Amino acid sequence: MSLGISYTLSDCPACGATDAVEIAGPDAMRREVEELWEFHQRRLDGSTPVERLLDRVAFSQHAPLRMVRCARCGAVFRNPTESDAELRDAYVAEPPSGDVLRALHETQRPAYRAQATRLREVLGRTGSVLEVGSYAGAFLAEAHAAGWQAEGVDVSTAANEVTREMGFTAHDGTVEQLRRAEPHRRWDAVAIWNTFDQLPDQRAAAHAAGAMLRDGGVLALRVPNGAFYAAVRSHLHGPLAKAARLLLAHNNLLAFPYRVGFTPAALRHLLEPLGFTVERVHGDVLVPIADEYTHRWAGIEERVVKSLLALVANAAPDDEIVTAPWFELYARKGAGSRRPTSPSH
């Protein structure tokens, strides 16, 4: 599994703690990968094109070697983890075709419509918003439709070209590179949907976002919930194994194809020293992924599972939320607060 990949040991990416508990070793992670393939093989038509397997059974990152949970803040993360160079290469590699990106643009728009609404509710108005990891441009489209002045930044130049063809502004590179290129520009909001957990250095990205926000601006993050993954995967090989696989696989958490599974408490550890105040946490599920290649019964199964999860997604206090596979966190750069500190732990 690790052939040709460069790894490094990691402290907790949220709070910097070195004390962590293993929740899945190499053998357990290999089993999860096998279970993920079996899960989707049953639910997908045999004629499914390879590119439609992306983000179902094939992901930009390799499966983790080992998963641990921070003893201080509860974040779940890979340890060892892929090197920063390995991660960058994974995301600038050959992207999906333009047709696939345009299809993603359309299927993702309803979910991003709701996120644009929640962002407006927290900020109190519309304004200028920068999306980090804009990819297929679905949020940019919905933000524009809702009255935002929206721009994106993404490391995939090919995805940015498709986004620009659709009439939206997308900058090539990282948020840190954009900050250096336009040091005096300020935004009312910075949104990092489904991307924050994949970044090589989340603290540096949050620091850059804070520096680019106006005082009182809002940073919006959407991340996989490490507490949900840890709690549900503990049942993968017991009497509740079938239910656990359903919950994890339908939310793209089986075999954990992400770098970090944050918790609200973990993000507070990361953001508060940078001058942010958390204002809202919203538990959620993965957007629907069933398509024309999904068996009808499997599409119904997905809708039922996600509908039930959505009903209980916010059933616990913010810092203890374990019933939502994904969550959004909205943090304000405090009016009159100190300037963001260094991104070092």
Tab-separated table of C-alpha atoms in Angstrom:
chain	number	residue	atom	x	y	z
A	1	MET	CA	0.000	0.000	0.000
A	2	SER	CA	2.895	2.365	0.731
A	3	LEU	CA	5.152	1.493	-2.234
A	4	GLY	CA	6.661	4.656	-3.722
A	5	ILE	CA	4.878	7.000	-1.293
A	6	SER	CA	6.718	9.301	1.087
A	7	TYR	CA	5.352	9.438	4.648
A	8	THR	CA	6.096	11.474	7.753
A	9	LEU	CA	5.047	11.201	11.404
A	10	SER	CA	2.570	13.838	12.548
A	11	ASP	CA	1.440	15.618	15.691
A	12	CYS	CA	-2.238	16.546	15.965
A	13	PRO	CA	-2.962	19.038	13.149
A	14	ALA	CA	-5.558	20.832	15.292
A	15	CYS	CA	-3.947	21.323	18.698
A	16	GLY	CA	-0.366	20.092	18.221
A	17	ALA	CA	-0.600	17.402	20.904
A	18	THR	CA	1.634	14.348	20.588
A	19	ASP	CA	-0.548	11.982	22.643
A	20	ALA	CA	-2.837	9.949	20.363
A	21	VAL	CA	-4.601	6.594	20.495
A	22	GLU	CA	-4.620	4.198	17.530
A	23	ILE	CA	-8.121	3.453	16.261
A	24	ALA	CA	-7.144	1.495	13.128
A	25	GLY	CA	-3.868	-0.147	12.155
A	26	PRO	CA	-2.676	-1.234	8.675
A	27	ASP	CA	-4.611	-4.525	8.609
A	28	ALA	CA	-7.838	-2.820	9.694
A	29	MET	CA	-7.454	-0.123	7.037
A	30	ARG	CA	-6.875	-2.733	4.324
A	31	ARG	CA	-10.096	-4.438	5.389
A	32	GLU	CA	-11.967	-1.153	5.151
A	33	VAL	CA	-10.704	-0.615	1.593
A	34	GLU	CA	-11.905	-4.102	0.620
A	35	GLU	CA	-15.274	-3.502	2.276
A	36	LEU	CA	-15.649	-0.193	0.437
A	37	TRP	CA	-15.097	-1.870	-2.947
A	38	GLU	CA	-17.532	-4.660	-2.094
A	39	PHE	CA	-20.120	-2.122	-0.947
A	40	HIS	CA	-20.092	-0.168	-4.211
A	41	GLN	CA	-19.734	-3.210	-6.474
A	42	ARG	CA	-23.139	-4.359	-5.245
A	43	ARG	CA	-24.722	-0.950	-5.802
A	44	LEU	CA	-23.259	0.125	-9.135
A	45	ASP	CA	-24.035	-1.121	-12.628
A	46	GLY	CA	-21.275	-3.167	-14.232
A	47	SER	CA	-21.059	-0.621	-17.055
A	48	THR	CA	-20.083	2.250	-14.734
A	49	PRO	CA	-17.276	4.260	-16.391
A	50	VAL	CA	-14.020	4.411	-14.443
A	51	GLU	CA	-14.263	8.197	-14.063
A	52	ARG	CA	-17.598	7.801	-12.241
A	53	LEU	CA	-15.815	5.788	-9.548
A	54	LEU	CA	-13.934	8.919	-8.501
A	55	ASP	CA	-14.749	9.900	-4.908
A	56	ARG	CA	-16.575	6.604	-4.370
A	57	VAL	CA	-13.916	3.909	-4.450
A	58	ALA	CA	-11.067	5.908	-6.034
A	59	PHE	CA	-9.811	9.041	-4.315
A	60	SER	CA	-7.065	11.594	-4.820
A	61	GLN	CA	-5.252	10.334	-1.731
A	62	HIS	CA	-4.154	6.776	-1.047
A	63	ALA	CA	-5.879	4.879	1.744
A	64	PRO	CA	-4.333	5.653	5.149
A	65	LEU	CA	-1.770	3.318	6.671
A	66	ARG	CA	-2.961	3.971	10.212
A	67	MET	CA	-5.558	6.177	11.912
A	68	VAL	CA	-5.190	7.726	15.370
A	69	ARG	CA	-7.302	9.987	17.577
A	70	CYS	CA	-5.871	12.920	19.518
A	71	ALA	CA	-6.210	12.398	23.269
A	72	ARG	CA	-6.627	16.152	23.842
A	73	CYS	CA	-9.066	17.484	21.223
A	74	GLY	CA	-10.517	14.340	19.603
A	75	ALA	CA	-9.333	14.992	16.041
A	76	VAL	CA	-8.834	11.831	13.958
A	77	PHE	CA	-5.880	11.851	11.584
A	78	ARG	CA	-3.410	9.765	9.599
A	79	ASN	CA	-0.190	8.961	11.383
A	80	PRO	CA	2.054	8.520	9.518
A	81	THR	CA	0.734	10.874	6.880
A	82	GLU	CA	1.731	11.546	3.283
A	83	SER	CA	4.388	14.225	2.845
A	84	ASP	CA	3.276	17.690	1.751
A	85	ALA	CA	4.878	17.177	-1.673
A	86	GLU	CA	3.022	13.866	-2.092
A	87	LEU	CA	-0.257	15.580	-1.238
A	88	ARG	CA	0.270	18.467	-3.649
A	89	ASP	CA	1.104	16.045	-6.456
A	90	ALA	CA	-2.118	14.107	-5.806
A	91	TYR	CA	-4.292	17.172	-6.306
A	92	VAL	CA	-2.563	18.620	-9.350
A	93	ALA	CA	-2.470	15.271	-11.152
A	94	GLU	CA	-4.650	14.645	-14.186
A	95	PRO	CA	-8.142	15.908	-13.252
A	96	PRO	CA	-11.529	14.542	-14.362
A	97	SER	CA	-12.656	15.514	-17.862
A	98	GLY	CA	-14.485	18.755	-18.505
A	99	ASP	CA	-17.726	16.817	-18.944
A	100	VAL	CA	-17.334	15.183	-15.516
A	101	LEU	CA	-16.554	18.538	-13.895
A	102	ARG	CA	-19.605	20.143	-15.504
A	103	ALA	CA	-21.765	17.228	-14.297
A	104	LEU	CA	-20.398	17.693	-10.774
A	105	HIS	CA	-21.151	21.399	-11.046
A	106	GLU	CA	-24.832	20.682	-11.624
A	107	THR	CA	-25.254	17.876	-9.079
A	108	GLN	CA	-23.527	19.849	-6.297
A	109	ARG	CA	-25.439	23.105	-6.721
A	110	PRO	CA	-28.431	22.287	-4.447
A	111	ALA	CA	-26.138	21.533	-1.484
A	112	TYR	CA	-24.120	24.688	-2.073
A	113	ARG	CA	-27.335	26.706	-2.303
A	114	ALA	CA	-28.052	25.797	1.311
A	115	GLN	CA	-24.496	26.638	2.347
A	116	ALA	CA	-24.663	30.059	0.693
A	117	THR	CA	-27.850	30.695	2.681
A	118	ARG	CA	-26.291	29.654	5.998
A	119	LEU	CA	-23.222	31.799	5.304
A	120	ARG	CA	-25.455	34.817	4.713
A	121	GLU	CA	-27.337	34.114	7.955
A	122	VAL	CA	-24.108	34.067	9.989
A	123	LEU	CA	-22.548	37.127	8.337
A	124	GLY	CA	-25.887	38.971	8.447
A	125	ARG	CA	-25.747	39.978	4.785
A	126	THR	CA	-24.161	39.078	1.485
A	127	GLY	CA	-20.859	40.570	0.386
A	128	SER	CA	-17.570	39.375	-1.062
A	129	VAL	CA	-16.649	35.719	-0.568
A	130	LEU	CA	-13.570	33.722	-1.532
A	131	GLU	CA	-13.964	29.964	-1.859
A	132	VAL	CA	-10.780	27.992	-1.246
A	133	GLY	CA	-10.906	24.785	-3.289
A	134	SER	CA	-13.549	25.996	-5.739
A	135	TYR	CA	-12.999	22.984	-8.059
A	136	ALA	CA	-16.105	22.617	-10.299
A	137	GLY	CA	-17.494	26.054	-9.384
A	138	ALA	CA	-20.853	24.943	-7.970
A	139	PHE	CA	-20.627	27.144	-4.870
A	140	LEU	CA	-19.507	30.126	-6.956
A	141	ALA	CA	-22.627	29.724	-9.103
A	142	GLU	CA	-24.981	29.526	-6.122
A	143	ALA	CA	-23.243	32.357	-4.290
A	144	HIS	CA	-23.559	34.609	-7.353
A	145	ALA	CA	-27.241	33.681	-7.652
A	146	ALA	CA	-27.740	34.626	-3.987
A	147	GLY	CA	-26.132	38.044	-4.417
A	148	TRP	CA	-22.547	37.393	-3.322
A	149	GLN	CA	-19.491	38.692	-5.171
A	150	ALA	CA	-17.779	35.315	-5.286
A	151	GLU	CA	-14.362	34.206	-6.504
A	152	GLY	CA	-12.484	30.937	-6.105
A	153	VAL	CA	-8.933	29.675	-5.750
A	154	ASP	CA	-7.852	26.097	-6.511
A	155	VAL	CA	-4.607	24.225	-7.151
A	156	SER	CA	-6.136	22.469	-10.171
A	157	THR	CA	-5.563	24.715	-13.180
A	158	ALA	CA	-7.634	22.370	-15.361
A	159	ALA	CA	-10.640	22.649	-13.038
A	160	ASN	CA	-10.173	26.420	-12.921
A	161	GLU	CA	-10.268	26.594	-16.712
A	162	VAL	CA	-13.651	24.848	-16.727
A	163	THR	CA	-14.901	27.170	-13.976
A	164	ARG	CA	-13.749	30.221	-15.915
A	165	GLU	CA	-15.425	28.897	-19.076
A	166	MET	CA	-18.681	28.978	-17.102
A	167	GLY	CA	-18.151	32.673	-16.412
A	168	PHE	CA	-16.711	32.643	-12.882
A	169	THR	CA	-13.433	33.948	-11.486
A	170	ALA	CA	-11.031	31.248	-10.261
A	171	HIS	CA	-7.431	31.916	-9.254
A	172	ASP	CA	-4.715	29.292	-9.734
A	173	GLY	CA	-2.849	28.201	-6.594
A	174	THR	CA	-3.340	28.057	-2.842
A	175	VAL	CA	-4.901	30.529	-0.431
A	176	GLU	CA	-1.426	31.325	0.883
A	177	GLN	CA	-0.214	32.106	-2.640
A	178	LEU	CA	-3.244	34.307	-3.309
A	179	ARG	CA	-2.628	36.207	-0.076
A	180	ARG	CA	0.965	36.908	-1.163
A	181	ALA	CA	-0.157	37.943	-4.653
A	182	GLU	CA	-2.887	40.300	-3.370
A	183	PRO	CA	-1.712	41.280	0.139
A	184	HIS	CA	-4.051	44.256	0.565
A	185	ARG	CA	-7.263	42.633	-0.597
A	186	ARG	CA	-9.920	41.857	2.034
A	187	TRP	CA	-13.061	39.704	1.932
A	188	ASP	CA	-16.271	39.566	3.947
A	189	ALA	CA	-16.147	35.765	4.029
A	190	VAL	CA	-13.786	32.925	3.197
A	191	ALA	CA	-15.383	29.502	2.635
A	192	ILE	CA	-13.440	26.232	2.583
A	193	TRP	CA	-15.965	23.507	1.807
A	194	ASN	CA	-14.823	19.851	1.705
A	195	THR	CA	-11.207	20.949	1.296
A	196	PHE	CA	-9.857	22.145	4.652
A	197	ASP	CA	-9.158	18.628	5.935
A	198	GLN	CA	-7.162	17.830	2.769
A	199	LEU	CA	-4.741	20.748	2.966
A	200	PRO	CA	-1.062	20.146	3.798
A	201	ASP	CA	-1.155	22.698	6.656
A	202	GLN	CA	-4.595	23.628	8.005
A	203	ARG	CA	-3.218	26.120	10.527
A	204	ALA	CA	-1.314	28.031	7.849
A	205	ALA	CA	-4.425	28.085	5.630
A	206	ALA	CA	-6.604	29.377	8.494
A	207	HIS	CA	-3.986	32.016	9.281
A	208	ALA	CA	-3.942	33.152	5.643
A	209	ALA	CA	-7.758	33.227	5.543
A	210	GLY	CA	-7.846	35.320	8.710
A	211	ALA	CA	-5.360	37.798	7.243
A	212	MET	CA	-7.558	38.153	4.128
A	213	LEU	CA	-10.792	38.702	6.071
A	214	ARG	CA	-12.163	42.087	7.052
A	215	ASP	CA	-12.610	42.609	10.771
A	216	GLY	CA	-15.924	40.919	11.587
A	217	GLY	CA	-15.680	38.653	8.542
A	218	VAL	CA	-16.624	34.983	8.640
A	219	LEU	CA	-14.581	31.850	7.967
A	220	ALA	CA	-16.797	28.899	6.964
A	221	LEU	CA	-15.460	25.335	7.045
A	222	ARG	CA	-17.064	22.020	6.084
A	223	VAL	CA	-15.201	18.915	7.240
A	224	PRO	CA	-15.696	15.187	7.904
A	225	ASN	CA	-16.525	14.515	11.555
A	226	GLY	CA	-13.764	12.524	13.219
A	227	ALA	CA	-15.951	11.759	16.235
A	228	PHE	CA	-18.600	10.155	13.999
A	229	TYR	CA	-16.011	8.060	12.145
A	230	ALA	CA	-14.354	6.844	15.355
A	231	ALA	CA	-17.668	5.966	17.003
A	232	VAL	CA	-19.206	4.167	14.026
A	233	ARG	CA	-16.104	2.291	12.814
A	234	SER	CA	-15.796	0.684	16.263
A	235	HIS	CA	-18.886	-1.369	15.246
A	236	LEU	CA	-17.579	-2.515	11.849
A	237	HIS	CA	-16.892	-6.061	12.993
A	238	GLY	CA	-19.612	-6.633	15.569
A	239	PRO	CA	-23.369	-7.268	15.499
A	240	LEU	CA	-23.935	-3.760	14.073
A	241	ALA	CA	-21.408	-4.205	11.246
A	242	LYS	CA	-23.914	-3.898	8.396
A	243	ALA	CA	-25.406	-0.678	9.771
A	244	ALA	CA	-21.930	0.751	10.426
A	245	ARG	CA	-20.855	0.078	6.821
A	246	LEU	CA	-24.028	1.724	5.504
A	247	LEU	CA	-23.480	4.856	7.573
A	248	LEU	CA	-19.801	5.206	6.719
A	249	ALA	CA	-19.883	4.207	3.033
A	250	HIS	CA	-22.871	6.384	2.118
A	251	ASN	CA	-21.000	9.348	3.591
A	252	ASN	CA	-17.603	8.593	1.989
A	253	LEU	CA	-16.023	7.794	5.350
A	254	LEU	CA	-15.339	4.061	4.978
A	255	ALA	CA	-11.549	3.633	4.538
A	256	PHE	CA	-11.326	7.332	5.489
A	257	PRO	CA	-10.027	8.959	2.277
A	258	TYR	CA	-9.275	12.236	4.074
A	259	ARG	CA	-6.271	13.670	5.862
A	260	VAL	CA	-8.047	14.766	9.055
A	261	GLY	CA	-11.416	14.151	10.678
A	262	PHE	CA	-11.962	17.243	12.807
A	263	THR	CA	-14.420	17.760	15.649
A	264	PRO	CA	-15.918	21.129	16.652
A	265	ALA	CA	-13.706	21.075	19.763
A	266	ALA	CA	-10.623	20.417	17.617
A	267	LEU	CA	-11.420	23.347	15.322
A	268	ARG	CA	-11.863	25.617	18.331
A	269	HIS	CA	-8.356	24.604	19.454
A	270	LEU	CA	-7.064	25.569	16.018
A	271	LEU	CA	-9.051	28.746	15.324
A	272	GLU	CA	-9.356	30.575	18.635
A	273	PRO	CA	-5.601	31.285	18.975
A	274	LEU	CA	-5.791	32.824	15.492
A	275	GLY	CA	-8.358	35.409	16.600
A	276	PHE	CA	-11.592	33.637	15.598
A	277	THR	CA	-14.768	33.124	17.615
A	278	VAL	CA	-16.917	30.141	16.677
A	279	GLU	CA	-20.524	31.244	16.145
A	280	ARG	CA	-22.330	28.276	14.636
A	281	VAL	CA	-21.926	24.536	14.070
A	282	HIS	CA	-24.239	22.739	11.647
A	283	GLY	CA	-24.260	18.938	11.450
A	284	ASP	CA	-24.933	17.460	8.017
A	285	VAL	CA	-24.596	14.450	5.709
A	286	LEU	CA	-22.745	13.936	2.436
A	287	VAL	CA	-24.492	15.277	-0.649
A	288	PRO	CA	-26.354	12.608	-2.714
A	289	ILE	CA	-24.016	10.650	-5.001
A	290	ALA	CA	-26.419	8.193	-6.679
A	291	ASP	CA	-26.505	8.616	-10.464
A	292	GLU	CA	-27.712	6.801	-13.573
A	293	TYR	CA	-25.232	3.966	-12.884
A	294	THR	CA	-26.585	3.313	-9.383
A	295	HIS	CA	-29.098	0.493	-8.958
A	296	ARG	CA	-32.529	1.881	-8.121
A	297	TRP	CA	-32.715	0.085	-4.775
A	298	ALA	CA	-29.306	1.485	-3.818
A	299	GLY	CA	-30.404	5.027	-4.600
A	300	ILE	CA	-33.442	4.577	-2.360
A	301	GLU	CA	-31.228	3.098	0.362
A	302	GLU	CA	-28.914	6.124	0.193
A	303	ARG	CA	-31.802	8.599	0.483
A	304	VAL	CA	-33.279	6.759	3.488
A	305	VAL	CA	-29.933	6.526	5.315
A	306	LYS	CA	-29.109	10.183	4.774
A	307	SER	CA	-32.616	11.407	5.585
A	308	LEU	CA	-32.554	9.581	8.929
A	309	LEU	CA	-29.061	10.829	9.721
A	310	ALA	CA	-30.025	14.401	8.849
A	311	LEU	CA	-32.836	14.254	11.404
A	312	VAL	CA	-30.411	13.526	14.240
A	313	ALA	CA	-27.338	15.338	12.913
A	314	ASN	CA	-27.488	18.126	15.510
A	315	ALA	CA	-28.747	16.068	18.438
A	316	ALA	CA	-25.736	16.760	20.692
A	317	PRO	CA	-23.996	19.930	21.964
A	318	ASP	CA	-21.690	21.524	19.408
A	319	ASP	CA	-18.388	20.331	20.866
A	320	GLU	CA	-19.684	16.774	21.376
A	321	ILE	CA	-21.560	16.222	18.125
A	322	VAL	CA	-21.156	12.567	17.107
A	323	THR	CA	-24.398	12.004	15.192
A	324	ALA	CA	-23.390	13.903	12.044
A	325	PRO	CA	-20.897	12.421	9.538
A	326	TRP	CA	-20.055	15.927	8.310
A	327	PHE	CA	-20.364	19.351	9.878
A	328	GLU	CA	-19.973	23.001	9.002
A	329	LEU	CA	-18.386	25.472	11.390
A	330	TYR	CA	-18.730	29.245	11.071
A	331	ALA	CA	-16.196	31.438	12.919
A	332	ARG	CA	-15.985	35.218	13.005
A	333	LYS	CA	-12.813	37.256	12.946
A	334	GLY	CA	-13.544	39.292	16.065
A	335	ALA	CA	-14.198	43.003	15.663
A	336	GLY	CA	-11.370	44.733	17.479
A	337	SER	CA	-9.717	41.385	18.311
A	338	ARG	CA	-5.993	40.865	18.201
A	339	ARG	CA	-4.412	40.231	14.830
A	340	PRO	CA	-4.043	36.526	13.926
A	341	THR	CA	-0.905	35.037	15.440
A	342	SER	CA	1.734	32.957	13.690
A	343	PRO	CA	0.499	29.724	12.112
A	344	SER	CA	3.019	27.683	14.115
A	345	HIS	CA	1.630	25.360	16.831
